[in-house]
JSON list of C-alpha atoms in Angstrom, two decimals:
[
{"chain": "A", "resi": 1, "resn": "MET", "atom": "CA", "xyz": [101.10, 106.40, 114.96]},
{"chain": "A", "resi": 2, "resn": "ARG", "atom": "CA", "xyz": [103.52, 104.28, 113.23]},
{"chain": "A", "resi": 3, "resn": "PHE", "atom": "CA", "xyz": [101.02, 102.53, 110.44]},
{"chain": "A", "resi": 4, "resn": "PHE", "atom": "CA", "xyz": [100.79, 106.33, 109.00]},
{"chain": "A", "resi": 5, "resn": "TYR", "atom": "CA", "xyz": [104.39, 105.01, 107.12]},
{"chain": "A", "resi": 6, "resn": "THR", "atom": "CA", "xyz": [101.82, 102.19, 105.38]},
{"chain": "A", "resi": 7, "resn": "ALA", "atom": "CA", "xyz": [100.96, 105.54, 102.55]},
{"chain": "A", "resi": 8, "resn": "PRO", "atom": "CA", "xyz": [103.67, 104.03, 99.85]},
{"chain": "A", "resi": 9, "resn": "LEU", "atom": "CA", "xyz": [101.86, 100.02, 100.16]},
{"chain": "A", "resi": 10, "resn": "LEU", "atom": "CA", "xyz": [98.45, 101.57, 99.42]},
{"chain": "A", "resi": 11, "resn": "MET", "atom": "CA", "xyz": [99.63, 103.91, 96.72]},
{"chain": "A", "resi": 12, "resn": "LEU", "atom": "CA", "xyz": [100.14, 100.88, 94.48]},
{"chain": "A", "resi": 13, "resn": "PRO", "atom": "CA", "xyz": [97.06, 99.03, 94.30]},
{"chain": "A", "resi": 14, "resn": "LEU", "atom": "CA", "xyz": [95.01, 103.29, 93.94]},
{"chain": "A", "resi": 15, "resn": "GLY", "atom": "CA", "xyz": [97.39, 104.22, 91.52]},
{"chain": "A", "resi": 16, "resn": "PHE", "atom": "CA", "xyz": [95.91, 100.98, 89.29]},
{"chain": "A", "resi": 17, "resn": "LEU", "atom": "CA", "xyz": [92.34, 101.46, 90.55]},
{"chain": "A", "resi": 18, "resn": "PHE", "atom": "CA", "xyz": [92.66, 105.84, 89.65]},
{"chain": "A", "resi": 19, "resn": "TYR", "atom": "CA", "xyz": [95.10, 105.31, 86.51]},
{"chain": "A", "resi": 20, "resn": "LYS", "atom": "CA", "xyz": [95.21, 101.99, 85.57]},
{"chain": "A", "resi": 21, "resn": "ASP", "atom": "CA", "xyz": [99.31, 102.16, 86.10]},
{"chain": "A", "resi": 22, "resn": "ARG", "atom": "CA", "xyz": [101.55, 98.88, 85.30]},
{"chain": "A", "resi": 23, "resn": "LEU", "atom": "CA", "xyz": [101.80, 97.33, 88.19]},
{"chain": "A", "resi": 24, "resn": "THR", "atom": "CA", "xyz": [105.47, 95.29, 88.07]},
{"chain": "A", "resi": 25, "resn": "ALA", "atom": "CA", "xyz": [106.93, 92.79, 90.44]},
{"chain": "A", "resi": 26, "resn": "PRO", "atom": "CA", "xyz": [109.79, 94.48, 91.75]},
{"chain": "A", "resi": 27, "resn": "SER", "atom": "CA", "xyz": [107.62, 97.72, 92.98]},
{"chain": "A", "resi": 28, "resn": "ILE", "atom": "CA", "xyz": [105.93, 95.60, 94.83]},
{"chain": "A", "resi": 29, "resn": "ILE", "atom": "CA", "xyz": [108.63, 94.35, 95.76]},
{"chain": "A", "resi": 30, "resn": "VAL", "atom": "CA", "xyz": [110.17, 97.06, 96.25]},
{"chain": "A", "resi": 31, "resn": "ALA", "atom": "CA", "xyz": [106.90, 98.53, 98.29]},
{"chain": "A", "resi": 32, "resn": "ILE", "atom": "CA", "xyz": [106.61, 95.20, 100.67]},
{"chain": "A", "resi": 33, "resn": "LEU", "atom": "CA", "xyz": [110.49, 94.81, 101.86]},
{"chain": "A", "resi": 34, "resn": "GLY", "atom": "CA", "xyz": [109.85, 98.44, 102.50]},
{"chain": "A", "resi": 35, "resn": "PHE", "atom": "CA", "xyz": [106.68, 98.13, 104.84]},
{"chain": "A", "resi": 36, "resn": "ILE", "atom": "CA", "xyz": [108.64, 94.89, 106.35]},
{"chain": "A", "resi": 37, "resn": "GLY", "atom": "CA", "xyz": [111.50, 97.08, 107.40]},
{"chain": "A", "resi": 38, "resn": "ILE", "atom": "CA", "xyz": [109.08, 100.07, 108.53]},
{"chain": "A", "resi": 39, "resn": "LEU", "atom": "CA", "xyz": [107.44, 96.98, 110.53]},
{"chain": "A", "resi": 40, "resn": "VAL", "atom": "CA", "xyz": [111.22, 96.81, 111.69]},
{"chain": "A", "resi": 41, "resn": "VAL", "atom": "CA", "xyz": [112.10, 99.69, 112.67]},
{"chain": "A", "resi": 42, "resn": "VAL", "atom": "CA", "xyz": [109.24, 101.45, 114.10]},
{"chain": "A", "resi": 43, "resn": "LYS", "atom": "CA", "xyz": [108.31, 97.65, 115.99]},
{"chain": "A", "resi": 44, "resn": "PRO", "atom": "CA", "xyz": [104.30, 98.22, 116.22]},
{"chain": "A", "resi": 45, "resn": "THR", "atom": "CA", "xyz": [103.10, 96.56, 119.79]},
{"chain": "A", "resi": 46, "resn": "GLN", "atom": "CA", "xyz": [99.46, 96.81, 119.80]},
{"chain": "A", "resi": 47, "resn": "ILE", "atom": "CA", "xyz": [95.92, 98.14, 117.37]},
{"chain": "A", "resi": 48, "resn": "ASN", "atom": "CA", "xyz": [94.37, 100.78, 118.85]},
{"chain": "A", "resi": 49, "resn": "MET", "atom": "CA", "xyz": [92.74, 103.74, 117.92]},
{"chain": "A", "resi": 50, "resn": "GLY", "atom": "CA", "xyz": [95.10, 105.72, 116.78]},
{"chain": "A", "resi": 51, "resn": "ALA", "atom": "CA", "xyz": [97.06, 103.32, 114.08]},
{"chain": "A", "resi": 52, "resn": "ILE", "atom": "CA", "xyz": [93.47, 103.18, 113.25]},
{"chain": "A", "resi": 53, "resn": "PHE", "atom": "CA", "xyz": [93.32, 107.15, 112.56]},
{"chain": "A", "resi": 54, "resn": "ALA", "atom": "CA", "xyz": [97.02, 106.95, 110.87]},
{"chain": "A", "resi": 55, "resn": "LEU", "atom": "CA", "xyz": [95.90, 104.14, 109.22]},
{"chain": "A", "resi": 56, "resn": "ILE", "atom": "CA", "xyz": [92.51, 106.44, 107.51]},
{"chain": "A", "resi": 57, "resn": "VAL", "atom": "CA", "xyz": [95.67, 109.36, 107.61]},
{"chain": "A", "resi": 58, "resn": "ALA", "atom": "CA", "xyz": [97.84, 107.02, 105.23]},
{"chain": "A", "resi": 59, "resn": "LEU", "atom": "CA", "xyz": [95.17, 106.63, 102.94]},
{"chain": "A", "resi": 60, "resn": "THR", "atom": "CA", "xyz": [94.14, 110.20, 102.92]},
{"chain": "A", "resi": 61, "resn": "MET", "atom": "CA", "xyz": [97.41, 110.62, 101.79]},
{"chain": "A", "resi": 62, "resn": "ALA", "atom": "CA", "xyz": [98.27, 108.49, 99.70]},
{"chain": "A", "resi": 63, "resn": "THR", "atom": "CA", "xyz": [94.68, 109.15, 97.75]},
{"chain": "A", "resi": 64, "resn": "ASN", "atom": "CA", "xyz": [96.18, 113.25, 97.84]},
{"chain": "A", "resi": 65, "resn": "ASN", "atom": "CA", "xyz": [99.12, 112.27, 96.56]},
{"chain": "A", "resi": 66, "resn": "LEU", "atom": "CA", "xyz": [97.70, 110.29, 93.29]},
{"chain": "A", "resi": 67, "resn": "LEU", "atom": "CA", "xyz": [94.99, 112.87, 91.95]},
{"chain": "A", "resi": 68, "resn": "VAL", "atom": "CA", "xyz": [97.24, 115.49, 91.96]},
{"chain": "A", "resi": 69, "resn": "ARG", "atom": "CA", "xyz": [97.47, 114.24, 88.62]},
{"chain": "A", "resi": 70, "resn": "LYS", "atom": "CA", "xyz": [93.80, 114.69, 87.81]},
{"chain": "A", "resi": 71, "resn": "LEU", "atom": "CA", "xyz": [94.38, 118.56, 88.77]},
{"chain": "A", "resi": 72, "resn": "PRO", "atom": "CA", "xyz": [94.91, 120.95, 85.89]},
{"chain": "A", "resi": 73, "resn": "SER", "atom": "CA", "xyz": [98.47, 121.48, 84.58]},
{"chain": "A", "resi": 74, "resn": "ASN", "atom": "CA", "xyz": [97.69, 124.95, 84.61]},
{"chain": "A", "resi": 75, "resn": "HIS", "atom": "CA", "xyz": [98.09, 124.68, 88.47]},
{"chain": "A", "resi": 76, "resn": "THR", "atom": "CA", "xyz": [100.66, 126.32, 90.39]},
{"chain": "A", "resi": 77, "resn": "VAL", "atom": "CA", "xyz": [102.00, 123.86, 93.20]},
{"chain": "A", "resi": 78, "resn": "ALA", "atom": "CA", "xyz": [100.71, 127.31, 95.14]},
{"chain": "A", "resi": 79, "resn": "GLN", "atom": "CA", "xyz": [97.24, 127.03, 94.54]},
{"chain": "A", "resi": 80, "resn": "THR", "atom": "CA", "xyz": [97.73, 123.14, 95.40]},
{"chain": "A", "resi": 81, "resn": "LEU", "atom": "CA", "xyz": [98.84, 123.56, 98.47]},
{"chain": "A", "resi": 82, "resn": "PHE", "atom": "CA", "xyz": [96.93, 126.63, 99.22]},
{"chain": "A", "resi": 83, "resn": "LEU", "atom": "CA", "xyz": [93.63, 124.36, 97.98]},
{"chain": "A", "resi": 84, "resn": "THR", "atom": "CA", "xyz": [94.33, 121.53, 99.86]},
{"chain": "A", "resi": 85, "resn": "ASN", "atom": "CA", "xyz": [95.46, 123.18, 103.41]},
{"chain": "A", "resi": 86, "resn": "LEU", "atom": "CA", "xyz": [92.12, 125.19, 103.06]},
{"chain": "A", "resi": 87, "resn": "VAL", "atom": "CA", "xyz": [90.07, 121.89, 102.61]},
{"chain": "A", "resi": 88, "resn": "GLY", "atom": "CA", "xyz": [91.95, 121.07, 105.99]},
{"chain": "A", "resi": 89, "resn": "ILE", "atom": "CA", "xyz": [91.56, 124.40, 107.96]},
{"chain": "A", "resi": 90, "resn": "PRO", "atom": "CA", "xyz": [87.72, 123.58, 108.81]},
{"chain": "A", "resi": 91, "resn": "LEU", "atom": "CA", "xyz": [88.57, 119.84, 110.26]},
{"chain": "A", "resi": 92, "resn": "GLY", "atom": "CA", "xyz": [91.61, 120.78, 112.36]},
{"chain": "A", "resi": 93, "resn": "LEU", "atom": "CA", "xyz": [89.02, 124.30, 113.91]},
{"chain": "A", "resi": 94, "resn": "GLY", "atom": "CA", "xyz": [86.35, 122.42, 114.87]},
{"chain": "A", "resi": 95, "resn": "LEU", "atom": "CA", "xyz": [88.84, 119.87, 115.84]},
{"chain": "A", "resi": 96, "resn": "ALA", "atom": "CA", "xyz": [90.56, 122.38, 118.34]},
{"chain": "A", "resi": 97, "resn": "ILE", "atom": "CA", "xyz": [87.34, 123.82, 119.34]},
{"chain": "A", "resi": 98, "resn": "TRP", "atom": "CA", "xyz": [85.79, 120.51, 120.52]},
{"chain": "A", "resi": 99, "resn": "GLU", "atom": "CA", "xyz": [89.32, 119.84, 122.09]},
{"chain": "A", "resi": 100, "resn": "ASN", "atom": "CA", "xyz": [88.43, 123.21, 124.34]},
{"chain": "A", "resi": 101, "resn": "ALA", "atom": "CA", "xyz": [91.76, 123.65, 125.70]},
{"chain": "A", "resi": 102, "resn": "PRO", "atom": "CA", "xyz": [93.41, 126.51, 125.94]},
{"chain": "A", "resi": 103, "resn": "LEU", "atom": "CA", "xyz": [95.58, 128.52, 124.04]},
{"chain": "A", "resi": 104, "resn": "SER", "atom": "CA", "xyz": [98.99, 127.49, 123.92]},
{"chain": "A", "resi": 105, "resn": "TRP", "atom": "CA", "xyz": [101.79, 129.72, 122.07]},
{"chain": "A", "resi": 106, "resn": "TYR", "atom": "CA", "xyz": [104.44, 127.24, 122.05]},
{"chain": "A", "resi": 107, "resn": "ALA", "atom": "CA", "xyz": [102.11, 124.81, 120.46]},
{"chain": "A", "resi": 108, "resn": "LEU", "atom": "CA", "xyz": [101.04, 126.95, 117.99]},
{"chain": "A", "resi": 109, "resn": "TRP", "atom": "CA", "xyz": [104.68, 128.11, 116.69]},
{"chain": "A", "resi": 110, "resn": "ILE", "atom": "CA", "xyz": [105.35, 124.30, 116.82]},
{"chain": "A", "resi": 111, "resn": "ALA", "atom": "CA", "xyz": [102.87, 123.57, 114.84]},
{"chain": "A", "resi": 112, "resn": "ALA", "atom": "CA", "xyz": [103.46, 126.49, 112.38]},
{"chain": "A", "resi": 113, "resn": "GLY", "atom": "CA", "xyz": [107.24, 125.22, 112.18]},
{"chain": "A", "resi": 114, "resn": "SER", "atom": "CA", "xyz": [105.95, 121.42, 111.44]},
{"chain": "A", "resi": 115, "resn": "ASN", "atom": "CA", "xyz": [104.02, 122.63, 108.98]},
{"chain": "A", "resi": 116, "resn": "LEU", "atom": "CA", "xyz": [106.20, 124.56, 106.96]},
{"chain": "A", "resi": 117, "resn": "PHE", "atom": "CA", "xyz": [108.02, 121.07, 106.39]},
{"chain": "A", "resi": 118, "resn": "ILE", "atom": "CA", "xyz": [105.06, 119.63, 105.98]},
{"chain": "A", "resi": 119, "resn": "LEU", "atom": "CA", "xyz": [104.62, 122.53, 103.22]},
{"chain": "A", "resi": 120, "resn": "ILE", "atom": "CA", "xyz": [107.72, 121.67, 101.87]},
{"chain": "A", "resi": 121, "resn": "TYR", "atom": "CA", "xyz": [107.40, 118.24, 101.71]},
{"chain": "A", "resi": 122, "resn": "ALA", "atom": "CA", "xyz": [103.77, 117.90, 99.85]},
{"chain": "A", "resi": 123, "resn": "GLY", "atom": "CA", "xyz": [104.97, 120.73, 97.12]},
{"chain": "A", "resi": 124, "resn": "ILE", "atom": "CA", "xyz": [107.58, 118.56, 95.93]},
{"chain": "A", "resi": 125, "resn": "CYS", "atom": "CA", "xyz": [104.89, 115.86, 96.10]},
{"chain": "A", "resi": 126, "resn": "VAL", "atom": "CA", "xyz": [102.56, 117.69, 93.59]},
{"chain": "A", "resi": 127, "resn": "LEU", "atom": "CA", "xyz": [106.23, 118.48, 91.23]},
{"chain": "A", "resi": 128, "resn": "VAL", "atom": "CA", "xyz": [106.90, 114.54, 91.20]},
{"chain": "A", "resi": 129, "resn": "TYR", "atom": "CA", "xyz": [103.42, 112.66, 91.50]},
{"chain": "A", "resi": 130, "resn": "ARG", "atom": "CA", "xyz": [102.30, 115.56, 88.56]},
{"chain": "A", "resi": 131, "resn": "ALA", "atom": "CA", "xyz": [105.56, 113.87, 86.69]},
{"chain": "A", "resi": 132, "resn": "VAL", "atom": "CA", "xyz": [105.95, 109.54, 87.49]},
{"chain": "A", "resi": 133, "resn": "GLU", "atom": "CA", "xyz": [104.01, 106.45, 87.93]},
{"chain": "A", "resi": 134, "resn": "ALA", "atom": "CA", "xyz": [102.93, 106.43, 91.83]},
{"chain": "A", "resi": 135, "resn": "HIS", "atom": "CA", "xyz": [104.63, 102.79, 91.67]},
{"chain": "A", "resi": 136, "resn": "LYS", "atom": "CA", "xyz": [108.08, 104.02, 90.06]},
{"chain": "A", "resi": 137, "resn": "ILE", "atom": "CA", "xyz": [108.21, 106.78, 93.60]},
{"chain": "A", "resi": 138, "resn": "SER", "atom": "CA", "xyz": [105.71, 105.44, 96.13]},
{"chain": "A", "resi": 139, "resn": "SER", "atom": "CA", "xyz": [108.69, 103.21, 97.84]},
{"chain": "A", "resi": 140, "resn": "ALA", "atom": "CA", "xyz": [111.11, 105.83, 97.71]},
{"chain": "A", "resi": 141, "resn": "GLU", "atom": "CA", "xyz": [108.26, 107.69, 100.53]},
{"chain": "A", "resi": 142, "resn": "TYR", "atom": "CA", "xyz": [109.61, 105.70, 103.21]},
{"chain": "A", "resi": 143, "resn": "THR", "atom": "CA", "xyz": [112.83, 107.46, 103.44]},
{"chain": "A", "resi": 144, "resn": "GLY", "atom": "CA", "xyz": [111.11, 109.61, 105.20]},
{"chain": "A", "resi": 145, "resn": "LEU", "atom": "CA", "xyz": [111.15, 107.82, 108.13]},
{"chain": "A", "resi": 146, "resn": "LEU", "atom": "CA", "xyz": [115.23, 107.44, 108.04]},
{"chain": "A", "resi": 147, "resn": "GLY", "atom": "CA", "xyz": [115.15, 111.45, 108.19]},
{"chain": "A", "resi": 148, "resn": "ALA", "atom": "CA", "xyz": [112.96, 111.03, 111.35]},
{"chain": "A", "resi": 149, "resn": "VAL", "atom": "CA", "xyz": [115.60, 108.86, 112.86]},
{"chain": "A", "resi": 150, "resn": "VAL", "atom": "CA", "xyz": [118.22, 111.06, 111.85]},
{"chain": "A", "resi": 151, "resn": "ILE", "atom": "CA", "xyz": [116.80, 113.85, 113.54]},
{"chain": "A", "resi": 152, "resn": "GLY", "atom": "CA", "xyz": [116.10, 111.10, 116.32]},
{"chain": "A", "resi": 153, "resn": "ILE", "atom": "CA", "xyz": [119.75, 111.08, 116.48]},
{"chain": "A", "resi": 154, "resn": "VAL", "atom": "CA", "xyz": [121.01, 114.50, 116.32]},
{"chain": "A", "resi": 155, "resn": "TRP", "atom": "CA", "xyz": [118.63, 116.73, 118.28]},
{"chain": "A", "resi": 156, "resn": "PHE", "atom": "CA", "xyz": [117.35, 113.78, 120.86]},
{"chain": "A", "resi": 157, "resn": "ASP", "atom": "CA", "xyz": [120.64, 111.28, 121.20]},
{"chain": "A", "resi": 158, "resn": "GLU", "atom": "CA", "xyz": [118.99, 108.40, 120.61]},
{"chain": "A", "resi": 159, "resn": "ILE", "atom": "CA", "xyz": [121.20, 105.22, 120.00]},
{"chain": "A", "resi": 160, "resn": "PRO", "atom": "CA", "xyz": [120.18, 103.24, 117.16]},
{"chain": "A", "resi": 161, "resn": "ASP", "atom": "CA", "xyz": [119.82, 99.52, 117.81]},
{"chain": "A", "resi": 162, "resn": "ILE", "atom": "CA", "xyz": [120.42, 96.75, 115.36]},
{"chain": "A", "resi": 163, "resn": "SER", "atom": "CA", "xyz": [116.28, 96.43, 113.90]},
{"chain": "A", "resi": 164, "resn": "LEU", "atom": "CA", "xyz": [117.26, 100.17, 113.12]},
{"chain": "A", "resi": 165, "resn": "LEU", "atom": "CA", "xyz": [120.11, 98.85, 110.56]},
{"chain": "A", "resi": 166, "resn": "ILE", "atom": "CA", "xyz": [118.00, 95.75, 109.20]},
{"chain": "A", "resi": 167, "resn": "GLY", "atom": "CA", "xyz": [114.90, 97.96, 108.22]},
{"chain": "A", "resi": 168, "resn": "SER", "atom": "CA", "xyz": [116.75, 100.47, 107.08]},
{"chain": "A", "resi": 169, "resn": "ALA", "atom": "CA", "xyz": [118.48, 98.24, 104.74]},
{"chain": "A", "resi": 170, "resn": "LEU", "atom": "CA", "xyz": [115.41, 96.52, 104.15]},
{"chain": "A", "resi": 171, "resn": "ILE", "atom": "CA", "xyz": [113.71, 100.01, 102.81]},
{"chain": "A", "resi": 172, "resn": "VAL", "atom": "CA", "xyz": [116.92, 101.45, 101.26]},
{"chain": "A", "resi": 173, "resn": "LEU", "atom": "CA", "xyz": [118.06, 98.06, 99.25]},
{"chain": "A", "resi": 174, "resn": "PRO", "atom": "CA", "xyz": [115.14, 97.22, 97.22]},
{"chain": "A", "resi": 175, "resn": "LEU", "atom": "CA", "xyz": [114.95, 101.29, 96.15]},
{"chain": "A", "resi": 176, "resn": "ILE", "atom": "CA", "xyz": [118.59, 100.91, 94.88]},
{"chain": "A", "resi": 177, "resn": "TRP", "atom": "CA", "xyz": [118.13, 98.14, 93.45]},
{"chain": "A", "resi": 178, "resn": "LEU", "atom": "CA", "xyz": [114.89, 98.98, 91.59]},
{"chain": "A", "resi": 179, "resn": "ALA", "atom": "CA", "xyz": [116.84, 102.01, 90.75]},
{"chain": "A", "resi": 180, "resn": "THR", "atom": "CA", "xyz": [118.92, 100.04, 89.15]},
{"chain": "A", "resi": 181, "resn": "LEU", "atom": "CA", "xyz": [116.24, 97.79, 87.10]},
{"chain": "A", "resi": 182, "resn": "GLU", "atom": "CA", "xyz": [115.40, 101.03, 85.66]},
{"chain": "A", "resi": 183, "resn": "SER", "atom": "CA", "xyz": [118.07, 102.59, 84.31]},
{"chain": "A", "resi": 184, "resn": "ILE", "atom": "CA", "xyz": [119.01, 99.52, 82.74]},
{"chain": "A", "resi": 185, "resn": "LYS", "atom": "CA", "xyz": [115.51, 99.22, 80.70]},
{"chain": "A", "resi": 186, "resn": "TYR", "atom": "CA", "xyz": [116.05, 103.27, 80.28]},
{"chain": "A", "resi": 187, "resn": "LYS", "atom": "CA", "xyz": [119.15, 102.51, 78.64]},
{"chain": "A", "resi": 188, "resn": "ARG", "atom": "CA", "xyz": [117.82, 99.56, 76.75]},
{"chain": "A", "resi": 189, "resn": "THR", "atom": "CA", "xyz": [115.32, 102.00, 75.37]},
{"chain": "A", "resi": 190, "resn": "ALA", "atom": "CA", "xyz": [117.46, 103.94, 74.36]},
{"chain": "A", "resi": 191, "resn": "LEU", "atom": "CA", "xyz": [119.59, 102.17, 71.96]}
]
């Protein structure tokens, strides 16, 4: 699942294809540096079927986030989340039947809790991607991995190493640089 975090990098060309979003050199640089930061943090060692499926999921999520702008503006966030989850239920049910494993109530509660956080994240994405061009915010999605690292430190007593610090710097510092550039540009146009 480590390649799951390629979604923000995929959003730049997809935003260009779907909406003719203007790709700026700084946004491309930030996306590439963020991706390098992800690679430094997760240290992928091999590409297997799991990695390929994670790439497919990343492409699907990037497409989903970008296509939010195509929805009618009168759709609420709740309606959008209901529709996207409704589409996934038959596929999930089919995979569960194919697995043919006994029902585990513990796993069901964990999945329900996880889905709650995913719904909150998806709701925020719906709001943000409706309002802003993808190249301006896609790189900020890399910070989700940093949240996962914090959870690993707090709940699982993981100890960060130097690669985490370097990777985090490659994710966060370019975002600060991009935000500073956007702020300067906004101030110039306001005058």
